CSV table of C-alpha atoms in Angstrom, one decimal:
chain,number,residue,atom,x,y,z
A,29,MET,CA,-156.6,-54.4,41.5
A,30,ASN,CA,-158.6,-51.3,40.8
A,31,ASN,CA,-159.0,-49.7,37.4
A,32,GLU,CA,-156.2,-47.2,37.9
A,33,GLN,CA,-153.7,-49.9,38.9
A,34,MET,CA,-154.7,-52.0,35.9
A,35,ARG,CA,-154.2,-49.0,33.6
A,36,GLY,CA,-150.8,-48.3,35.1
A,37,VAL,CA,-149.7,-51.9,34.6
A,38,ILE,CA,-150.9,-51.9,31.0
A,39,ALA,CA,-149.3,-48.6,30.1
A,40,GLY,CA,-146.0,-49.6,31.9
A,41,GLY,CA,-146.0,-52.9,30.2
A,42,TRP,CA,-146.3,-51.3,26.7
A,43,ILE,CA,-143.5,-48.9,27.6
A,44,ALA,CA,-141.3,-51.8,28.7
A,45,ILE,CA,-142.0,-53.6,25.5
A,46,MET,CA,-141.0,-50.5,23.5
A,47,PHE,CA,-137.7,-50.2,25.4
A,48,ILE,CA,-136.9,-53.9,25.0
A,49,SER,CA,-137.6,-53.6,21.2
A,50,ILE,CA,-135.2,-50.7,20.9
A,51,VAL,CA,-132.5,-52.6,22.8
A,52,MET,CA,-133.0,-55.6,20.6
A,53,LEU,CA,-132.7,-53.5,17.5
A,54,ILE,CA,-129.4,-52.0,18.9
A,55,PHE,CA,-128.1,-55.5,19.6
A,56,TRP,CA,-129.1,-56.7,16.2
A,57,LEU,CA,-127.4,-53.6,14.5
A,58,PHE,CA,-124.2,-54.2,16.6
A,59,GLY,CA,-124.2,-57.8,15.5
A,60,GLN,CA,-124.4,-56.8,11.9
A,61,VAL,CA,-121.6,-54.3,12.3
A,62,ILE,CA,-119.3,-56.7,14.1
A,63,ALA,CA,-119.9,-59.4,11.5
A,64,GLY,CA,-119.2,-56.9,8.7
A,65,ASP,CA,-122.4,-58.0,6.9
A,66,PHE,CA,-124.1,-54.8,5.9
A,67,THR,CA,-126.3,-56.5,3.2
A,68,ARG,CA,-129.0,-57.4,5.8
A,69,LEU,CA,-129.2,-53.7,6.7
A,70,THR,CA,-130.1,-52.7,3.2
A,71,GLU,CA,-132.4,-55.7,2.7
A,72,GLU,CA,-134.3,-55.2,6.0
A,73,PHE,CA,-134.4,-51.4,6.4
A,74,GLY,CA,-133.9,-50.4,2.8
A,75,MET,CA,-137.3,-51.7,1.8
A,76,PRO,CA,-140.2,-49.3,2.2
A,77,SER,CA,-142.4,-52.0,3.7
A,78,SER,CA,-139.9,-52.8,6.4
A,79,GLU,CA,-139.6,-49.1,7.3
A,80,MET,CA,-143.4,-48.8,7.3
A,81,LYS,CA,-143.8,-51.9,9.6
A,82,ALA,CA,-141.2,-50.5,12.0
A,83,ALA,CA,-142.9,-47.1,12.0
A,84,ILE,CA,-146.3,-48.7,12.7
A,85,PHE,CA,-145.1,-50.9,15.5
A,86,LEU,CA,-143.3,-47.9,17.1
A,87,ALA,CA,-146.4,-45.7,16.7
A,88,VAL,CA,-148.6,-48.3,18.4
A,89,GLN,CA,-146.1,-48.8,21.2
A,90,ILE,CA,-146.1,-45.0,21.8
A,91,ILE,CA,-149.9,-44.5,21.4
A,92,ILE,CA,-151.3,-47.4,23.5
A,93,PRO,CA,-149.9,-46.2,26.9
A,94,ILE,CA,-151.3,-42.7,26.2
A,95,VAL,CA,-154.7,-44.0,25.2
A,96,VAL,CA,-154.8,-46.4,28.2
A,97,LYS,CA,-154.1,-43.6,30.7
A,98,SER,CA,-156.3,-41.0,29.0
A,99,THR,CA,-159.6,-42.9,28.5
A,100,ASP,CA,-161.8,-45.5,30.1
A,101,HIS,CA,-164.3,-46.2,27.3
A,102,PRO,CA,-165.3,-49.9,27.0
A,103,ALA,CA,-164.6,-49.9,23.2
A,104,ILE,CA,-161.1,-48.6,23.8
A,105,ARG,CA,-160.6,-51.2,26.5
A,106,TRP,CA,-161.5,-54.0,24.1
A,107,ALA,CA,-159.4,-52.5,21.3
A,108,VAL,CA,-156.4,-52.3,23.7
A,109,PHE,CA,-157.0,-56.0,24.6
A,110,GLY,CA,-157.2,-56.9,20.9
A,111,VAL,CA,-154.0,-55.1,20.0
A,112,THR,CA,-152.2,-56.6,23.0
A,113,GLY,CA,-153.4,-60.0,22.0
A,114,LEU,CA,-152.2,-59.6,18.5
A,115,ARG,CA,-148.9,-58.4,19.7
A,116,ALA,CA,-148.6,-61.4,22.0
A,117,ILE,CA,-149.3,-63.8,19.1
A,118,LEU,CA,-146.7,-62.0,16.9
A,119,ILE,CA,-144.1,-62.2,19.7
A,120,ILE,CA,-144.8,-65.9,20.4
A,121,VAL,CA,-144.6,-66.8,16.8
A,122,GLY,CA,-141.4,-64.8,16.4
A,123,LEU,CA,-139.9,-66.4,19.5
A,124,ILE,CA,-140.7,-69.9,18.1
A,125,SER,CA,-139.6,-69.4,14.5
A,126,TRP,CA,-136.8,-66.9,14.7
A,127,ASN,CA,-133.2,-68.2,14.6
A,128,HIS,CA,-131.7,-66.2,17.5
A,129,PRO,CA,-128.2,-65.0,16.7
A,130,SER,CA,-127.3,-64.6,20.3
A,131,ARG,CA,-128.5,-65.6,23.8
A,132,ALA,CA,-129.1,-62.0,24.7
A,133,LEU,CA,-131.6,-61.5,21.9
A,134,PHE,CA,-133.3,-64.8,22.9
A,135,ALA,CA,-133.5,-63.7,26.6
A,136,LEU,CA,-134.9,-60.3,25.6
A,137,SER,CA,-137.5,-62.0,23.3
A,138,SER,CA,-138.5,-64.3,26.1
A,139,ILE,CA,-138.8,-61.4,28.6
A,140,MET,CA,-140.9,-59.5,26.1
A,141,CYS,CA,-143.1,-62.5,25.6
A,142,VAL,CA,-143.8,-62.9,29.3
A,143,ILE,CA,-144.5,-59.1,29.7
A,144,THR,CA,-146.9,-59.2,26.7
A,145,ILE,CA,-148.8,-62.2,28.0
A,146,TYR,CA,-149.1,-60.6,31.5
A,147,ILE,CA,-150.4,-57.3,30.1
A,148,GLY,CA,-152.7,-59.3,27.8
A,149,ILE,CA,-154.3,-60.9,30.9
A,150,ILE,CA,-154.5,-57.6,32.7
A,151,SER,CA,-156.0,-55.8,29.7
A,152,PHE,CA,-158.6,-58.6,29.4
A,153,LEU,CA,-159.5,-58.2,33.0
A,154,TRP,CA,-159.6,-54.4,32.6
A,155,ALA,CA,-161.8,-54.7,29.4
A,156,ARG,CA,-164.3,-57.0,31.2
A,157,ARG,CA,-164.8,-54.5,34.1
A,158,LYS,CA,-167.8,-52.3,34.2
A,159,ARG,CA,-167.1,-48.7,33.6
A,160,VAL,CA,-166.8,-46.7,36.8
A,161,GLU,CA,-168.2,-43.1,36.6
A,162,VAL,CA,-166.4,-40.5,38.5
């Protein structure tokens, strides 16, 4: 794989994770509406810290593909690897500890875990490569 292909895989993986996160949020919201339990909505999203965490995760998921496709600096490469590794750890811990309300959410979490590990490996290989001057 050359640098451009690696950058495309990393950017595409982050975009896929963003879409899976949005679908999981929609499934979770539909589950809350069907159950008629609206207290979780006010507890989870009514808190400023929860809204801030969601905004930060969404911003990272939007910014990482742009940064990957726009620059090739070694420090940025290692930063992308670090953020991807942190995201992988968070997803794995969430997959292990979360009580999944449905099989669909468990399947989406598992897919997101596999994608994150894959782009983590590719971002590590990309970060280790020597910079190619054009």
